[in-house]
CSV table of C-alpha atoms and ligand atoms in Angstrom, one decimal:
chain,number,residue,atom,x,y,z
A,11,UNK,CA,-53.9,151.4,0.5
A,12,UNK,CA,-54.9,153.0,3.9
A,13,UNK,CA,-52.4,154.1,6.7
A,14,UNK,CA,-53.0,154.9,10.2
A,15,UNK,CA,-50.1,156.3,12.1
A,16,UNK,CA,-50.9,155.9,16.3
A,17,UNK,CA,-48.8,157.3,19.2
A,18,UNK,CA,-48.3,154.3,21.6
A,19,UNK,CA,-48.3,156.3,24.9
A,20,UNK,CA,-46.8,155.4,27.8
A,21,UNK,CA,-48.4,155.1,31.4
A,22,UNK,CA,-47.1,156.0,35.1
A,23,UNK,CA,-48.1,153.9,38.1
A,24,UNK,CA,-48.8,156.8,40.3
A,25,UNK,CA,-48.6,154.2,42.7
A,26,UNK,CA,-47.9,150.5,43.0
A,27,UNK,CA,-49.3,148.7,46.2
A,28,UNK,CA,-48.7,144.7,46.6
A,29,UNK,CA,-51.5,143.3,48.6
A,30,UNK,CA,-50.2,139.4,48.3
A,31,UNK,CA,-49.3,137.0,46.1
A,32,UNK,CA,-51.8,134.0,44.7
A,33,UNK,CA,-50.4,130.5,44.8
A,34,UNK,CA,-49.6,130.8,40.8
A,35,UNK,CA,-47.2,133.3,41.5
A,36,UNK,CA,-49.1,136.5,40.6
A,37,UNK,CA,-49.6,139.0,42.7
A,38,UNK,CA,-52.5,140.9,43.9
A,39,UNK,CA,-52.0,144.6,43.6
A,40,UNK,CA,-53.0,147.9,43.7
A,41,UNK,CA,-52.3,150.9,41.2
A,42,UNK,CA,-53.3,153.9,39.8
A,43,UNK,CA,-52.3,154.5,36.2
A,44,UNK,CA,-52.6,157.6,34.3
A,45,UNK,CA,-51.8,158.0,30.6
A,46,UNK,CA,-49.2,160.4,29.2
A,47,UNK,CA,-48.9,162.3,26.4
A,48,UNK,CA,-46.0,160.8,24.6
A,49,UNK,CA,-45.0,157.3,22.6
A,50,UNK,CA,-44.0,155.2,20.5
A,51,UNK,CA,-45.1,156.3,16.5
A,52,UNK,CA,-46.6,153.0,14.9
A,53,UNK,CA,-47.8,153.6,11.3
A,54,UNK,CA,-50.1,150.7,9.9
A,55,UNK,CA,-50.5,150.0,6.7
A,56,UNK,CA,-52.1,147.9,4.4
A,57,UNK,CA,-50.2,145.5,2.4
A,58,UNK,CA,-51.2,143.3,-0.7
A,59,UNK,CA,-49.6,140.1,1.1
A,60,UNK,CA,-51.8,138.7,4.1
A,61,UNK,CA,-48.7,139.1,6.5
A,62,UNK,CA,-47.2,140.8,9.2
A,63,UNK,CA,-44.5,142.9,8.9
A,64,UNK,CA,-42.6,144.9,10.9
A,65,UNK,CA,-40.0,148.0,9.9
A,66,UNK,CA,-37.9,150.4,12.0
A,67,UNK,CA,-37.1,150.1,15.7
A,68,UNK,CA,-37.1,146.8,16.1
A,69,UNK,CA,-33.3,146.2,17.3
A,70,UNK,CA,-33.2,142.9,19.4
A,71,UNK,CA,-36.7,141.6,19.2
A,72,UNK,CA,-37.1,138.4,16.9
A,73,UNK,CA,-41.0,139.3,15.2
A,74,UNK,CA,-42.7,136.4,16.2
A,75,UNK,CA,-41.7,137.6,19.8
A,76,UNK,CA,-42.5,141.2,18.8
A,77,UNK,CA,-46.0,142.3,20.7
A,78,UNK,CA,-46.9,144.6,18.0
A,79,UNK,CA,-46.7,140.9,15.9
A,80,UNK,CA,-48.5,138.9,18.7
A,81,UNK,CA,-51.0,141.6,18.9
A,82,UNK,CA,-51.7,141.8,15.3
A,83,UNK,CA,-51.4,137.6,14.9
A,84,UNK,CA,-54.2,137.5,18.5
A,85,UNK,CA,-56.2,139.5,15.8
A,86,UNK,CA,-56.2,137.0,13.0
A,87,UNK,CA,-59.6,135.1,13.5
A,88,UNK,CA,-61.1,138.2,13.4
A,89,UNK,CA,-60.1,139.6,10.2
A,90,UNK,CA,-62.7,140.5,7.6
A,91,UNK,CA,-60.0,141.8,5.1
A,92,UNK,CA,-57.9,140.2,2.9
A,93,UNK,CA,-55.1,142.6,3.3
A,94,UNK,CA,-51.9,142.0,5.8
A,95,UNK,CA,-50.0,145.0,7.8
A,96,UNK,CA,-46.8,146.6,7.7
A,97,UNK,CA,-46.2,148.3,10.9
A,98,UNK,CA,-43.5,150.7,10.6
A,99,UNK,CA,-42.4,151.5,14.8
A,100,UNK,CA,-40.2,155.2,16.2
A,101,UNK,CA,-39.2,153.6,19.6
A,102,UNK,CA,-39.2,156.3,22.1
A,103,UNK,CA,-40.0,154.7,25.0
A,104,UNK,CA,-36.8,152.9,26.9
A,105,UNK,CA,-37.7,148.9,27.3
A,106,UNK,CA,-37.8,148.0,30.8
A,107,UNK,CA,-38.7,151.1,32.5
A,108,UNK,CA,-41.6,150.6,33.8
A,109,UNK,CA,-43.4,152.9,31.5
A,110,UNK,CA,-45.3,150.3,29.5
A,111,UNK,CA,-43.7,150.3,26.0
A,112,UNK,CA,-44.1,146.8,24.6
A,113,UNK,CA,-47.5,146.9,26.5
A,114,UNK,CA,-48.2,149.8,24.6
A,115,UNK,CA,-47.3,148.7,21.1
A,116,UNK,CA,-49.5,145.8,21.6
A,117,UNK,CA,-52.6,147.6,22.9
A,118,UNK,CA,-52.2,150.3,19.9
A,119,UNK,CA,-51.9,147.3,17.8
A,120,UNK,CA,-55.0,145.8,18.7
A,121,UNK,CA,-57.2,149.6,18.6
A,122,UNK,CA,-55.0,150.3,14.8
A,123,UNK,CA,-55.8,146.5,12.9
A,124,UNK,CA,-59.1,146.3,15.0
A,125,UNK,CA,-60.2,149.3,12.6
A,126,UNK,CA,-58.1,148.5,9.5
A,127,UNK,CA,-58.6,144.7,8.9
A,128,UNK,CA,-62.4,145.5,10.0
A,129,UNK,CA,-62.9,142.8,12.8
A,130,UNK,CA,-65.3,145.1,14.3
A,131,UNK,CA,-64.5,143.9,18.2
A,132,UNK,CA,-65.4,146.4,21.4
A,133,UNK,CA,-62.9,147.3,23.9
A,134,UNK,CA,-64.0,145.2,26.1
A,135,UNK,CA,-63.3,142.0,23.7
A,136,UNK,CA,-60.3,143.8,22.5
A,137,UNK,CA,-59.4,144.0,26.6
A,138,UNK,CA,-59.7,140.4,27.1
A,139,UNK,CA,-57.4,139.2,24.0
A,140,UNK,CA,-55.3,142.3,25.4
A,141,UNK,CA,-54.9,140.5,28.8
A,142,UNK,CA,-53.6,137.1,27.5
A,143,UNK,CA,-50.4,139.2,25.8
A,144,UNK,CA,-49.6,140.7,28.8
A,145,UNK,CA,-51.2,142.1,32.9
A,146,UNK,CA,-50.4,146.0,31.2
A,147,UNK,CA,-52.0,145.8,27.9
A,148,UNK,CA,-55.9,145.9,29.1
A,149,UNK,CA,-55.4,149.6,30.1
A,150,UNK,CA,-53.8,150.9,27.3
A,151,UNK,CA,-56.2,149.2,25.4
A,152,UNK,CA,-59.2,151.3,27.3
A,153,UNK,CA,-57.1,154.1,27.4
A,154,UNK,CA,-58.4,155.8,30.0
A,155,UNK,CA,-56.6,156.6,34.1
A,156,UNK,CA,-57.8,154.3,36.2
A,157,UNK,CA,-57.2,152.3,39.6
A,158,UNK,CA,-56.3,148.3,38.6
A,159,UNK,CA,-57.0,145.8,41.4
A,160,UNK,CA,-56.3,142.2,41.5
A,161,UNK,CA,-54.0,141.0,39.5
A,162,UNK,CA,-54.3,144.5,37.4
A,163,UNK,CA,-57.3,143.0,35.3
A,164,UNK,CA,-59.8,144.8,37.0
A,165,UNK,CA,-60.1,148.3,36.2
A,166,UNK,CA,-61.6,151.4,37.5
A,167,UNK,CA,-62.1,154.3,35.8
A,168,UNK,CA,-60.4,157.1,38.0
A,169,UNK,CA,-60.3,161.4,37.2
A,170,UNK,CA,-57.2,162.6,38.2
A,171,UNK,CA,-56.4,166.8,37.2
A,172,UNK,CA,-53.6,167.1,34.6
A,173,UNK,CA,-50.4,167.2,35.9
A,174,UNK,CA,-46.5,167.7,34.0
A,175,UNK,CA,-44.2,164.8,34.3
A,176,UNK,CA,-40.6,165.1,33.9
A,177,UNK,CA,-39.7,161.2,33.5
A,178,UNK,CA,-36.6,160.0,33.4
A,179,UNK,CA,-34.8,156.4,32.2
A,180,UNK,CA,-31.8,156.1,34.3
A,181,UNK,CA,-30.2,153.7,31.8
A,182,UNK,CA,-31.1,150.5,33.4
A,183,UNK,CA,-33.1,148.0,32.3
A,184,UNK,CA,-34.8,145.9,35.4
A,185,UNK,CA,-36.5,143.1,34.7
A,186,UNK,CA,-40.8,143.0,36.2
A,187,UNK,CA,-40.0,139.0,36.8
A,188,UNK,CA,-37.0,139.6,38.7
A,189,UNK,CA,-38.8,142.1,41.1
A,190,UNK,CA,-41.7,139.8,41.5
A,191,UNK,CA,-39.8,136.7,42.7
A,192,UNK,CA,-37.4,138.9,44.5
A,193,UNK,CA,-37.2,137.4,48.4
A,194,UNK,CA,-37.1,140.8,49.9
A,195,UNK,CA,-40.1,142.6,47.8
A,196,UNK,CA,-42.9,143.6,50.4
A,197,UNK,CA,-45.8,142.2,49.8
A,198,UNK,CA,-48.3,143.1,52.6
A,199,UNK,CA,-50.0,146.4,52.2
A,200,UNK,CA,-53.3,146.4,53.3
A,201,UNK,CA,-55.9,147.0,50.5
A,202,UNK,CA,-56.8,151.3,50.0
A,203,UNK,CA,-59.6,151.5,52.4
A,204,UNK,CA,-62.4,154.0,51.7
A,205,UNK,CA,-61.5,157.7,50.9
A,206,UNK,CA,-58.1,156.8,50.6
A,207,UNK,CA,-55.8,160.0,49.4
A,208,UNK,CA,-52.8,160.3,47.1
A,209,UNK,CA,-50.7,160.9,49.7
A,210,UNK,CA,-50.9,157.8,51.3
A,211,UNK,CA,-49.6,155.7,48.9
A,212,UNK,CA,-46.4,154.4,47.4
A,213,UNK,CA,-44.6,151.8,45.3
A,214,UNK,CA,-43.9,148.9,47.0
A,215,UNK,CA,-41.7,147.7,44.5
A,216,UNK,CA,-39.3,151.1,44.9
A,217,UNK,CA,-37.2,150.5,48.0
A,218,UNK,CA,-35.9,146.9,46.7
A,219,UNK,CA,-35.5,148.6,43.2
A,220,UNK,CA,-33.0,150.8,44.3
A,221,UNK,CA,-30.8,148.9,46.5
A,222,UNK,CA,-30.4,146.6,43.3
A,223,UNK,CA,-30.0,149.4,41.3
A,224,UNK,CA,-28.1,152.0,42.4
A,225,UNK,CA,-28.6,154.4,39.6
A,226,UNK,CA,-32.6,154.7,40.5
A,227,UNK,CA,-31.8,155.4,43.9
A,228,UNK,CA,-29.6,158.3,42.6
A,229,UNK,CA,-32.1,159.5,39.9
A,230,UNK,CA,-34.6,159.6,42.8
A,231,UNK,CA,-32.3,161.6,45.0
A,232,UNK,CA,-31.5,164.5,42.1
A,233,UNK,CA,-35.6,164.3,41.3
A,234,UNK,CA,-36.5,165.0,44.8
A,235,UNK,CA,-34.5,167.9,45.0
A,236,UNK,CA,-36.9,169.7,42.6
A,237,UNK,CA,-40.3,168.1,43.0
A,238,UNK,CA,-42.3,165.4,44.7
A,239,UNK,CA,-40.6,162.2,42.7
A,240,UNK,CA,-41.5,158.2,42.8
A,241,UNK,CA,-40.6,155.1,40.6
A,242,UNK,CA,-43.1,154.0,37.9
A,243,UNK,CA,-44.3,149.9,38.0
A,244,UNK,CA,-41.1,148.1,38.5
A,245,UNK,CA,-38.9,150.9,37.5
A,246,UNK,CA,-36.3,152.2,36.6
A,247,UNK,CA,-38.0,155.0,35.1
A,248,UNK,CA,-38.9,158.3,37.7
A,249,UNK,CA,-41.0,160.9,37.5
A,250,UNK,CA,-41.3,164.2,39.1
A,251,UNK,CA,-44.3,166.0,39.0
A,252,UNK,CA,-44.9,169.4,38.6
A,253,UNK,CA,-47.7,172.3,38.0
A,254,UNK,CA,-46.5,173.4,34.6
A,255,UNK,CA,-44.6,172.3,31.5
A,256,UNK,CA,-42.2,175.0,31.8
A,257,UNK,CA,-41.3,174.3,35.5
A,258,UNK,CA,-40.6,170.6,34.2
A,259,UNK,CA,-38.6,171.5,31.2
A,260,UNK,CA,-36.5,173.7,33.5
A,261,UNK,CA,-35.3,170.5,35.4
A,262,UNK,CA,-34.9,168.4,32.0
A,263,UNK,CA,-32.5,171.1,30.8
A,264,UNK,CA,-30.3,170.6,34.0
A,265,UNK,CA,-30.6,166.8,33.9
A,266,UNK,CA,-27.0,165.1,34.3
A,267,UNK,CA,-26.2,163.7,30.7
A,268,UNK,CA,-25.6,160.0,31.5
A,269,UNK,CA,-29.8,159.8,32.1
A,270,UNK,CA,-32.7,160.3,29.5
A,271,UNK,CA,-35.6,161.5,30.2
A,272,UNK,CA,-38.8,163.7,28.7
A,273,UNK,CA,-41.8,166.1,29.5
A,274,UNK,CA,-45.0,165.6,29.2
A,275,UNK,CA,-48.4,165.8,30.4
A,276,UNK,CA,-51.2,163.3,31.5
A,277,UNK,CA,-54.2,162.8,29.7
A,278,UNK,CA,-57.6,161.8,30.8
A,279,UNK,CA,-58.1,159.7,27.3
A,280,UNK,CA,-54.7,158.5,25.3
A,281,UNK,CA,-53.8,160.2,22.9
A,282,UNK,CA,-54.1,156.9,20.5
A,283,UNK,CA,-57.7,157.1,21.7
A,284,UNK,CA,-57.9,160.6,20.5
A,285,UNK,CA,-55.7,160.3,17.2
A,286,UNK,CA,-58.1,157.1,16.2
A,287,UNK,CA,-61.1,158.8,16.9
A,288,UNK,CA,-59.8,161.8,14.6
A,289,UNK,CA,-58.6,159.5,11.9
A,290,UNK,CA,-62.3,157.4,12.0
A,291,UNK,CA,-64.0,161.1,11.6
A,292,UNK,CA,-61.5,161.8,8.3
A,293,UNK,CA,-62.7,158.8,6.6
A,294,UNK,CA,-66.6,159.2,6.7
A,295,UNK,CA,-65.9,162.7,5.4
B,316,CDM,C1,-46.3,145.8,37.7
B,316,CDM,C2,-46.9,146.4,36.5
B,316,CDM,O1,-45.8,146.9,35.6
B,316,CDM,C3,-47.8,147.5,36.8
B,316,CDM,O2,-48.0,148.3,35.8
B,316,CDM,C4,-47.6,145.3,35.7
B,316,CDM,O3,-48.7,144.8,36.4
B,316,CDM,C5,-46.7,144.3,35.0
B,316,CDM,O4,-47.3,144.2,33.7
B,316,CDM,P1,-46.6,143.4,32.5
B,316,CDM,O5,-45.2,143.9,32.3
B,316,CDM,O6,-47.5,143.5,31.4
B,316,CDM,O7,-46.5,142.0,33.1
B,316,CDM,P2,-46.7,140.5,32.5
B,316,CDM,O8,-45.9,140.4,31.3
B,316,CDM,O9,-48.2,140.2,32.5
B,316,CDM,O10,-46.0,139.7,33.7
B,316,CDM,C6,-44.6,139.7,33.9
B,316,CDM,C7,-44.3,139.0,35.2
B,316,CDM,O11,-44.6,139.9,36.3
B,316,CDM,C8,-45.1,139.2,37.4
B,316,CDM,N1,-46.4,139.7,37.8
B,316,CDM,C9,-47.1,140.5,36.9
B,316,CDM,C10,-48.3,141.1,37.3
B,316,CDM,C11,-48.9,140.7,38.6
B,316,CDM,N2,-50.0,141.2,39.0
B,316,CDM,N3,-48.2,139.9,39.4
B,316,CDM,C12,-46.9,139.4,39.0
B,316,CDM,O12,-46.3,138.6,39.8
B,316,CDM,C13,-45.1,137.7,37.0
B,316,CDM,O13,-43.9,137.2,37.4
B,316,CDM,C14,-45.1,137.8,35.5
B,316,CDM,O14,-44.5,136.7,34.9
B,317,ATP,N1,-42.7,146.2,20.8
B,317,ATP,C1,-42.0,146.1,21.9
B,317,ATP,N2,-41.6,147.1,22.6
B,317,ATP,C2,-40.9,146.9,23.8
B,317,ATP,N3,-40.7,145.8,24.3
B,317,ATP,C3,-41.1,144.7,23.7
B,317,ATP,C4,-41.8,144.8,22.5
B,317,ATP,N4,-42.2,143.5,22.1
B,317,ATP,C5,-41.7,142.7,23.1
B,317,ATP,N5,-41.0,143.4,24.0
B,317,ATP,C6,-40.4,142.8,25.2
B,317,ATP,O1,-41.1,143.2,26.4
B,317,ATP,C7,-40.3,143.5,27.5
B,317,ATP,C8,-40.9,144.6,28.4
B,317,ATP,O2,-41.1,145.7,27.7
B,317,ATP,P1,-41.8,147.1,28.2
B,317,ATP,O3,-41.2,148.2,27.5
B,317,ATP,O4,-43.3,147.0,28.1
B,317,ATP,O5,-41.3,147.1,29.7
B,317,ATP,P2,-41.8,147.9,30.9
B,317,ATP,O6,-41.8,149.4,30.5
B,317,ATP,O7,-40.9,147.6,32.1
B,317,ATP,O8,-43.3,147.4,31.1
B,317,ATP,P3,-44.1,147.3,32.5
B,317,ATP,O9,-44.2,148.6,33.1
B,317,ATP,O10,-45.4,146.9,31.8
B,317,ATP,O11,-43.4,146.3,33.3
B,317,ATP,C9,-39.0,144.0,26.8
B,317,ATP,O12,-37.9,143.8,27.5
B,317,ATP,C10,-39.0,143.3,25.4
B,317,ATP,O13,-38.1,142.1,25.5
């Protein structure tokens, strides 16, 4: 039976601007997301029984509310094989940090049982079932960096030089909802005009993030000692970012022990991208 292990990567929002909100609630945004070169390890594979199964880190998450599940059930209609999927998941990436995790899983998902149950879909139809499981999931599912407008649906594909990321988790979990129906979030930044530059942007959601969280306004103060820092999405992950690996690791290594965090890199294409296209060129061989 065939097995397809993917790394599920997870995204920064470079920036995060809030341009209003639409009378269903959502809001209309700006950001810039780039991909990163580390993730969750989901390995597919085939199994006899047409079902869904899912093994490993899965501590806290009934499976029908699992998105690796939803993903894989959004799939069904699709299928042209008999078979079912065991997904087998290495959680790396902390839930609720603004990093994209469970957006992740579910985008990786879609690419893994697109290819293994044969449904044959482009990325563009695999996008659109991608955006019903959740506003995150259509970009991993392209898996390229690119500038999201409206309510993050629409996507533009964006070059952006590689850069080093120290990220860090600073061990609390804050909810997107509760930042989005928060009183005090701003939520009048004009929309980028034209030739708009990194350096004028920011994350609207940051300032209100750390006054309810003091821990993310203290991770941001230690970051900012070394490097130019920001929150990611809704937090509470931060990222410092920095012109080599070894200038990043440097930092980790001094990093107080009550946070997490990791180095990596960004990547033009994800690495899922990358690994699936590699895996596709083993089997015709
Ligand atoms: C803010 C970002 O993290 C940026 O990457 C995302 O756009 C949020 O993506 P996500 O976690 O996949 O979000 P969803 O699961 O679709 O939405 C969670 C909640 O966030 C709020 N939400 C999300 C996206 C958006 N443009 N406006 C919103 O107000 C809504 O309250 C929604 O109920
Ligand atoms: N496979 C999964 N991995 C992580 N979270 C999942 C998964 N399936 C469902 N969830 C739910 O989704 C919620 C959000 O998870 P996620 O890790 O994507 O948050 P996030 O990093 O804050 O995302 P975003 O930046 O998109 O707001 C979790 O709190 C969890 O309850």
């Amino acid at each position: 039976m065939k097995t397809l292990t993917l790394t599920a990567p997870a995204k920064l929002n470079l920036f995060l601007h809030i341009n209003g909100r639409r009378a269903d609630g959502y809001h209309e945004l700006e950001t810039l997301f780039t991909m990163l070169d580390y993730g969750d390890e989901l390995t597919f594979s085939l199994i006899k029984q047409d079902v869904v199964e899912i093994g490993g880190d899965v501590a806290g998450i009934p499976l029908q509310e699992n998105l690796i599940y939803r993903a894989a059930e959004a799939l069904r209609p699709y299928k042209q094989s008999p078979f079912g999927a065991h997904v087998q998941l290495v959680k790396k990436l902390p839930m609720g940090g603004g990093v994209g995790g469970g957006s992740s899983d579910a985008a990786t998902t879609l690419l893994a049982l697109n290819t293994l149950w044969q449904c044959d879909l482009s990325l563009d139809q695999l996008a659109d079932i991608g955006l019903s499981l959740g506003a995150d999931v259509p970009v991993f599912v392209r898996g390229k960096t690119a500038l999201a407008q409206g309510v993050g649906e629409k996507l533009s594909p964006y070059t952006l030089a590689t850069k080093h990321y120290l990220v860090v988790f600073p061990n609390v979990h804050v909810g997107t909802v509760e930042v989005f129906t928060h009183p005090e979030l701003p939520r009048n930044t004009p929309k980028l005009s034209e030739g708009w530059t990194i350096d004028q942007t920011h994350n609207d959601c940051q300032a209100l993030v750390k006054k309810l969280y003091p821990e993310v306004e203290k991770t941001l103060s230690w970051l900012l000692k070394y490097a130019p820092s920001r929150m990611t999405g809704t937090g509470g992950c931060c990222f410092a970012e920095f012109d080599s690996a070894q200038a990043a690791q440097r930092v980790l290594e001094q990093l107080p022990s009550h946070w997490t965090g990791f180095v990596t890199q960004s990547a033009s294409e994800s690495i899922a991208h990358r690994q699936l296209a590699a895996w596709r060129k083993d089997e015709v061989k």
